Amino acid sequence: MTILDGKKVSNDIKDEITEQVKKMKAKGEKVPHLAAIIVGNDGASLTYVASKVRACERVGFESTMVRMSNTTSEIELLDRIEELNENDDIDGFIIQLPLPPQINTQKVLMAVHPDKDVDGFHPTNFGKMALDMSTFIPATPFGILELLDRYGVQTKGKHTVVIGRSHIVGRPMSILMGRKGFPGNSTVTLTHSHTKNITQITSQADIIITALGHPNYLKAEMVKDDVVIIDVGITRVPDESNAKGYVITGDVDFENVSKKASYITPVPGGVGPMTIAMLLKNTLLARERHMQ
């Protein structure tokens, strides 16, 4: 069994981006600039955005955090998005989710210009991805592809089962794993809350990508020997024996499933670190496109 070490691979990617930024600086070119809009004071969102800012500093990017109050109106947020759309100094920006209830998330994500949508959420970019055109792939699916690629995990002709159909992970992964090329060329089954006999499906899978947010959902009896496991789930589970009062747990019963797997991502330290690394990669891609 091989651990798919997202922490190590993400650090490798950041090192590679750092070298590219140094070359840009040496040529006198403008370095990539990533902005993030955060509305409200959600603790997890603030922590996540702060980690993105630190990642930008590490690789030599410029970064801007736009903080707005929890009472921000939809119009005010849309105005700020339009400012970033028109600001040539900003190469890409993200809207940190979730947003307060008074704001229509879909309307906000639609307002981001596709050329600056480094999260890959805009329908234009999603459509290009579905058509195998060059575009911004959502950061988490992009990170999963990179892990499979760098570890040489074979996907051609394999049966991939995706658990969960979110627009951020499940649905794009189902498209990407079935595309021509590597990683891809697998036969994909997309499962969700209404899927019947899910154990019958998962037990036939060569690769399982689960993004449910249900701790320890995938058990050893649900998988076959030598399965490849990509665990996108991340849940805080209360644990009084832990100093923090909780433990971070994935969708997979790691202790038991890992005994049957050929490759598996840990939680934490698997897919999570890859997401920020690939957001940086998308921002670098945006800068290169804007230069052209």
Tab-separated table of N, CA and C in Angstrom, residues 142-247:
chain	number	residue	atom	x	y	z
A	142	PHE	N	-8.371	19.229	-9.764
A	142	PHE	CA	-7.061	19.435	-10.384
A	142	PHE	C	-5.974	18.780	-9.516
A	143	GLY	N	-6.106	18.951	-8.196
A	143	GLY	CA	-5.147	18.363	-7.267
A	143	GLY	C	-5.182	16.843	-7.278
A	144	ILE	N	-6.376	16.279	-7.400
A	144	ILE	CA	-6.522	14.816	-7.456
A	144	ILE	C	-5.848	14.279	-8.722
A	145	LEU	N	-6.088	14.945	-9.855
A	145	LEU	CA	-5.443	14.537	-11.103
A	145	LEU	C	-3.922	14.566	-10.965
A	146	GLU	N	-3.421	15.607	-10.317
A	146	GLU	CA	-1.975	15.763	-10.159
A	146	GLU	C	-1.391	14.656	-9.286
A	147	LEU	N	-2.110	14.288	-8.226
A	147	LEU	CA	-1.657	13.182	-7.362
A	147	LEU	C	-1.588	11.876	-8.149
A	148	LEU	N	-2.640	11.581	-8.900
A	148	LEU	CA	-2.674	10.352	-9.699
A	148	LEU	C	-1.541	10.347	-10.722
A	149	ASP	N	-1.302	11.505	-11.322
A	149	ASP	CA	-0.262	11.642	-12.338
A	149	ASP	C	1.123	11.415	-11.731
A	150	ARG	N	1.408	12.107	-10.652
A	150	ARG	CA	2.773	12.065	-10.090
A	150	ARG	C	3.104	10.725	-9.449
A	151	TYR	N	2.099	10.001	-9.027
A	151	TYR	CA	2.350	8.663	-8.474
A	151	TYR	C	2.202	7.560	-9.528
A	152	GLY	N	1.865	7.972	-10.765
A	152	GLY	CA	1.758	6.995	-11.850
A	152	GLY	C	0.639	5.990	-11.657
A	153	VAL	N	-0.459	6.415	-11.017
A	153	VAL	CA	-1.592	5.514	-10.794
A	153	VAL	C	-2.328	5.293	-12.115
A	154	GLN	N	-2.438	4.059	-12.539
A	154	GLN	CA	-3.062	3.748	-13.830
A	154	GLN	C	-4.579	3.971	-13.767
A	155	THR	N	-5.104	4.698	-14.743
A	155	THR	CA	-6.542	4.983	-14.797
A	155	THR	C	-7.193	4.454	-16.073
A	156	LYS	N	-6.396	4.196	-17.100
A	156	LYS	CA	-6.927	3.751	-18.399
A	156	LYS	C	-7.637	2.402	-18.263
A	157	GLY	N	-8.908	2.372	-18.689
A	157	GLY	CA	-9.674	1.130	-18.655
A	157	GLY	C	-10.158	0.714	-17.272
A	158	LYS	N	-9.836	1.512	-16.270
A	158	LYS	CA	-10.242	1.176	-14.900
A	158	LYS	C	-11.681	1.634	-14.639
A	159	HIS	N	-12.303	1.018	-13.637
A	159	HIS	CA	-13.647	1.430	-13.231
A	159	HIS	C	-13.509	2.398	-12.053
A	160	THR	N	-13.859	3.655	-12.288
A	160	THR	CA	-13.809	4.677	-11.240
A	160	THR	C	-15.208	4.928	-10.704
A	161	VAL	N	-15.361	4.850	-9.390
A	161	VAL	CA	-16.631	5.194	-8.744
A	161	VAL	C	-16.433	6.495	-7.964
A	162	VAL	N	-17.265	7.481	-8.289
A	162	VAL	CA	-17.249	8.760	-7.584
A	162	VAL	C	-18.443	8.794	-6.647
A	163	ILE	N	-18.192	9.077	-5.371
A	163	ILE	CA	-19.278	9.156	-4.385
A	163	ILE	C	-19.493	10.627	-4.049
A	164	GLY	N	-20.661	11.140	-4.421
A	164	GLY	CA	-20.972	12.559	-4.224
A	164	GLY	C	-20.995	13.280	-5.558
A	165	ARG	N	-21.972	14.182	-5.744
A	165	ARG	CA	-22.132	14.839	-7.052
A	165	ARG	C	-22.100	16.367	-6.948
A	166	SER	N	-21.315	16.886	-6.001
A	166	SER	CA	-21.211	18.345	-5.846
A	166	SER	C	-20.573	18.956	-7.088
A	167	HIS	N	-20.880	20.242	-7.321
A	167	HIS	CA	-20.312	20.950	-8.469
A	167	HIS	C	-18.825	21.220	-8.268
A	168	ILE	N	-18.374	21.175	-7.005
A	168	ILE	CA	-16.987	21.511	-6.691
A	168	ILE	C	-16.064	20.308	-6.873
A	169	VAL	N	-16.554	19.099	-6.533
A	169	VAL	CA	-15.680	17.921	-6.594
A	169	VAL	C	-16.298	16.767	-7.401
A	170	GLY	N	-17.409	16.241	-6.949
A	170	GLY	CA	-17.949	15.007	-7.511
A	170	GLY	C	-18.236	15.056	-8.996
A	171	ARG	N	-19.002	16.057	-9.409
A	171	ARG	CA	-19.383	16.113	-10.827
A	171	ARG	C	-18.183	16.378	-11.740
A	172	PRO	N	-17.316	17.376	-11.396
A	172	PRO	CA	-16.140	17.540	-12.260
A	172	PRO	C	-15.236	16.308	-12.301
A	173	MET	N	-15.069	15.604	-11.175
A	173	MET	CA	-14.223	14.403	-11.171
A	173	MET	C	-14.794	13.330	-12.089
A	174	SER	N	-16.115	13.216	-12.127
A	174	SER	CA	-16.739	12.198	-12.985
A	174	SER	C	-16.461	12.494	-14.459
A	175	ILE	N	-16.389	13.784	-14.804
A	175	ILE	CA	-16.091	14.186	-16.187
A	175	ILE	C	-14.614	13.969	-16.488
A	176	LEU	N	-13.764	14.408	-15.567
A	176	LEU	CA	-12.309	14.367	-15.797
A	176	LEU	C	-11.771	12.938	-15.867
A	177	MET	N	-12.311	12.043	-15.045
A	177	MET	CA	-11.806	10.661	-15.051
A	177	MET	C	-12.232	9.901	-16.303
A	178	GLY	N	-13.262	10.409	-16.975
A	178	GLY	CA	-13.718	9.767	-18.205
A	178	GLY	C	-13.165	10.397	-19.465
A	179	ARG	N	-12.399	11.485	-19.326
A	179	ARG	CA	-11.872	12.198	-20.497
A	179	ARG	C	-10.759	11.383	-21.164
A	180	LYS	N	-10.434	11.759	-22.396
A	180	LYS	CA	-9.303	11.136	-23.086
A	180	LYS	C	-8.009	11.643	-22.471
A	181	GLY	N	-7.032	10.763	-22.360
A	181	GLY	CA	-5.742	11.181	-21.821
A	181	GLY	C	-5.482	10.603	-20.452
A	182	PHE	N	-4.405	11.086	-19.828
A	182	PHE	CA	-4.003	10.593	-18.505
A	182	PHE	C	-3.826	11.773	-17.565
A	183	PRO	N	-4.376	11.685	-16.351
A	183	PRO	CA	-5.295	10.651	-15.859
A	183	PRO	C	-6.672	10.795	-16.522
A	184	GLY	N	-7.256	9.671	-16.828
A	184	GLY	CA	-8.553	9.633	-17.492
A	184	GLY	C	-8.736	8.287	-18.169
A	185	ASN	N	-9.583	8.269	-19.201
A	185	ASN	CA	-9.854	7.036	-19.950
A	185	ASN	C	-10.376	5.905	-19.065
A	186	SER	N	-10.999	6.269	-17.936
A	186	SER	CA	-11.610	5.223	-17.114
A	186	SER	C	-13.120	5.210	-17.366
A	187	THR	N	-13.764	4.150	-16.933
A	187	THR	CA	-15.224	4.042	-17.014
A	187	THR	C	-15.775	4.510	-15.672
A	188	VAL	N	-16.628	5.524	-15.714
A	188	VAL	CA	-17.011	6.214	-14.481
A	188	VAL	C	-18.458	5.931	-14.075
A	189	THR	N	-18.645	5.634	-12.788
A	189	THR	CA	-19.981	5.556	-12.187
A	189	THR	C	-20.081	6.655	-11.140
A	190	LEU	N	-21.076	7.539	-11.296
A	190	LEU	CA	-21.290	8.632	-10.342
A	190	LEU	C	-22.423	8.234	-9.399
A	191	THR	N	-22.113	8.128	-8.116
A	191	THR	CA	-23.125	7.734	-7.124
A	191	THR	C	-23.449	8.909	-6.209
A	192	HIS	N	-24.612	8.811	-5.539
A	192	HIS	CA	-25.074	9.922	-4.697
A	192	HIS	C	-26.088	9.387	-3.687
A	193	SER	N	-26.791	10.291	-3.017
A	193	SER	CA	-27.669	9.898	-1.911
A	193	SER	C	-28.836	9.015	-2.348
A	194	HIS	N	-29.182	9.023	-3.623
A	194	HIS	CA	-30.302	8.209	-4.099
A	194	HIS	C	-29.837	6.912	-4.785
A	195	THR	N	-28.540	6.664	-4.778
A	195	THR	CA	-28.018	5.441	-5.395
A	195	THR	C	-28.387	4.226	-4.541
A	196	LYS	N	-28.930	3.199	-5.184
A	196	LYS	CA	-29.271	1.963	-4.468
A	196	LYS	C	-28.119	0.963	-4.579
A	197	ASN	N	-28.004	0.097	-3.589
A	197	ASN	CA	-26.984	-0.969	-3.589
A	197	ASN	C	-25.577	-0.419	-3.815
A	198	ILE	N	-25.232	0.635	-3.076
A	198	ILE	CA	-23.944	1.294	-3.327
A	198	ILE	C	-22.757	0.372	-3.039
A	199	THR	N	-22.898	-0.529	-2.063
A	199	THR	CA	-21.797	-1.453	-1.760
A	199	THR	C	-21.509	-2.369	-2.945
A	200	GLN	N	-22.570	-2.760	-3.652
A	200	GLN	CA	-22.401	-3.601	-4.839
A	200	GLN	C	-21.576	-2.858	-5.898
A	201	ILE	N	-21.764	-1.535	-5.979
A	201	ILE	CA	-21.043	-0.726	-6.970
A	201	ILE	C	-19.604	-0.482	-6.525
A	202	THR	N	-19.433	-0.068	-5.263
A	202	THR	CA	-18.075	0.254	-4.791
A	202	THR	C	-17.180	-0.983	-4.745
A	203	SER	N	-17.770	-2.145	-4.501
A	203	SER	CA	-16.960	-3.371	-4.399
A	203	SER	C	-16.410	-3.815	-5.759
A	204	GLN	N	-16.933	-3.209	-6.837
A	204	GLN	CA	-16.429	-3.517	-8.184
A	204	GLN	C	-15.433	-2.455	-8.670
A	205	ALA	N	-15.221	-1.404	-7.874
A	205	ALA	CA	-14.424	-0.258	-8.324
A	205	ALA	C	-12.928	-0.512	-8.217
A	206	ASP	N	-12.195	-0.066	-9.246
A	206	ASP	CA	-10.732	-0.063	-9.192
A	206	ASP	C	-10.232	1.205	-8.495
A	207	ILE	N	-10.982	2.300	-8.675
A	207	ILE	CA	-10.647	3.590	-8.076
A	207	ILE	C	-11.910	4.154	-7.447
A	208	ILE	N	-11.819	4.615	-6.203
A	208	ILE	CA	-12.960	5.259	-5.541
A	208	ILE	C	-12.544	6.666	-5.118
A	209	ILE	N	-13.339	7.656	-5.530
A	209	ILE	CA	-13.132	9.048	-5.131
A	209	ILE	C	-14.363	9.450	-4.334
A	210	THR	N	-14.188	9.690	-3.047
A	210	THR	CA	-15.350	9.987	-2.205
A	210	THR	C	-15.285	11.399	-1.645
A	211	ALA	N	-16.381	12.148	-1.823
A	211	ALA	CA	-16.472	13.536	-1.371
A	211	ALA	C	-17.850	13.783	-0.765
A	212	LEU	N	-18.090	13.075	0.335
A	212	LEU	CA	-19.407	13.128	0.991
A	212	LEU	C	-19.451	14.041	2.208
A	213	GLY	N	-18.381	13.988	3.007
A	213	GLY	CA	-18.396	14.687	4.288
A	213	GLY	C	-19.069	13.870	5.370
A	214	HIS	N	-19.116	12.523	5.193
A	214	HIS	CA	-19.645	11.607	6.204
A	214	HIS	C	-18.478	10.815	6.789
A	215	PRO	N	-18.097	11.077	8.034
A	215	PRO	CA	-16.905	10.429	8.605
A	215	PRO	C	-16.984	8.900	8.558
A	216	ASN	N	-15.896	8.277	8.100
A	216	ASN	CA	-15.749	6.813	8.099
A	216	ASN	C	-16.869	6.091	7.349
A	217	TYR	N	-17.417	6.730	6.320
A	217	TYR	CA	-18.530	6.142	5.564
A	217	TYR	C	-18.102	4.886	4.810
A	218	LEU	N	-16.958	4.956	4.153
A	218	LEU	CA	-16.511	3.850	3.298
A	218	LEU	C	-15.762	2.818	4.138
A	219	LYS	N	-16.358	1.632	4.276
A	219	LYS	CA	-15.802	0.566	5.122
A	219	LYS	C	-15.041	-0.452	4.276
A	220	ALA	N	-14.227	-1.247	4.945
A	220	ALA	CA	-13.402	-2.248	4.255
A	220	ALA	C	-14.243	-3.243	3.465
A	221	GLU	N	-15.416	-3.600	3.995
A	221	GLU	CA	-16.249	-4.590	3.295
A	221	GLU	C	-16.897	-4.015	2.030
A	222	MET	N	-16.745	-2.692	1.806
A	222	MET	CA	-17.328	-2.057	0.625
A	222	MET	C	-16.342	-1.970	-0.535
A	223	VAL	N	-15.086	-2.413	-0.323
A	223	VAL	CA	-14.077	-2.265	-1.369
A	223	VAL	C	-13.393	-3.602	-1.647
A	224	LYS	N	-12.795	-3.700	-2.848
A	224	LYS	CA	-12.063	-4.917	-3.191
A	224	LYS	C	-10.566	-4.719	-2.938
A	225	ASP	N	-9.825	-5.792	-2.997
A	225	ASP	CA	-8.373	-5.719	-2.807
A	225	ASP	C	-7.720	-4.883	-3.908
A	226	ASP	N	-6.682	-4.157	-3.536
A	226	ASP	CA	-5.869	-3.339	-4.453
A	226	ASP	C	-6.606	-2.125	-5.011
A	227	VAL	N	-7.688	-1.710	-4.365
A	227	VAL	CA	-8.424	-0.525	-4.794
A	227	VAL	C	-7.573	0.731	-4.554
A	228	VAL	N	-7.784	1.758	-5.384
A	228	VAL	CA	-7.169	3.072	-5.190
A	228	VAL	C	-8.212	3.974	-4.530
A	229	ILE	N	-7.856	4.573	-3.403
A	229	ILE	CA	-8.804	5.377	-2.623
A	229	ILE	C	-8.369	6.839	-2.581
A	230	ILE	N	-9.251	7.730	-3.047
A	230	ILE	CA	-9.040	9.175	-2.938
A	230	ILE	C	-10.119	9.717	-2.011
A	231	ASP	N	-9.707	10.154	-0.828
A	231	ASP	CA	-10.648	10.605	0.211
A	231	ASP	C	-10.639	12.129	0.277
A	232	VAL	N	-11.719	12.742	-0.209
A	232	VAL	CA	-11.830	14.202	-0.232
A	232	VAL	C	-12.553	14.714	1.020
A	233	GLY	N	-13.224	13.814	1.733
A	233	GLY	CA	-13.992	14.214	2.908
A	233	GLY	C	-13.105	14.774	4.008
A	234	ILE	N	-13.622	15.772	4.717
A	234	ILE	CA	-12.892	16.319	5.864
A	234	ILE	C	-13.918	16.841	6.871
A	235	THR	N	-13.982	16.180	8.020
A	235	THR	CA	-14.983	16.493	9.036
A	235	THR	C	-14.321	16.569	10.407
A	236	ARG	N	-14.710	17.566	11.191
A	236	ARG	CA	-14.251	17.639	12.583
A	236	ARG	C	-15.148	16.748	13.441
A	237	VAL	N	-14.561	15.715	14.013
A	237	VAL	CA	-15.316	14.792	14.857
A	237	VAL	C	-14.911	15.041	16.317
A	238	PRO	N	-15.876	15.349	17.210
A	238	PRO	CA	-15.540	15.607	18.619
A	238	PRO	C	-14.766	14.435	19.225
A	239	ASP	N	-13.707	14.763	19.964
A	239	ASP	CA	-12.871	13.745	20.608
A	239	ASP	C	-12.237	14.371	21.845
A	240	GLU	N	-12.787	14.027	23.014
A	240	GLU	CA	-12.316	14.642	24.256
A	240	GLU	C	-10.897	14.211	24.621
A	241	SER	N	-10.438	13.090	24.050
A	241	SER	CA	-9.080	12.624	24.355
A	241	SER	C	-8.024	13.426	23.593
A	242	ASN	N	-8.466	14.221	22.608
A	242	ASN	CA	-7.550	15.039	21.825
A	242	ASN	C	-7.452	16.438	22.430
A	243	ALA	N	-6.260	17.004	22.427
A	243	ALA	CA	-6.038	18.329	23.029
A	243	ALA	C	-6.918	19.401	22.391
A	244	LYS	N	-7.192	19.263	21.087
A	244	LYS	CA	-8.027	20.246	20.390
A	244	LYS	C	-9.512	20.037	20.659
A	245	GLY	N	-9.859	18.862	21.190
A	245	GLY	CA	-11.263	18.553	21.429
A	245	GLY	C	-11.950	17.915	20.236
A	246	TYR	N	-11.195	17.701	19.154
A	246	TYR	CA	-11.747	17.058	17.958
A	246	TYR	C	-10.610	16.414	17.175
A	247	VAL	N	-10.981	15.524	16.243
A	247	VAL	CA	-10.025	14.981	15.279
A	247	VAL	C	-10.577	15.224	13.872
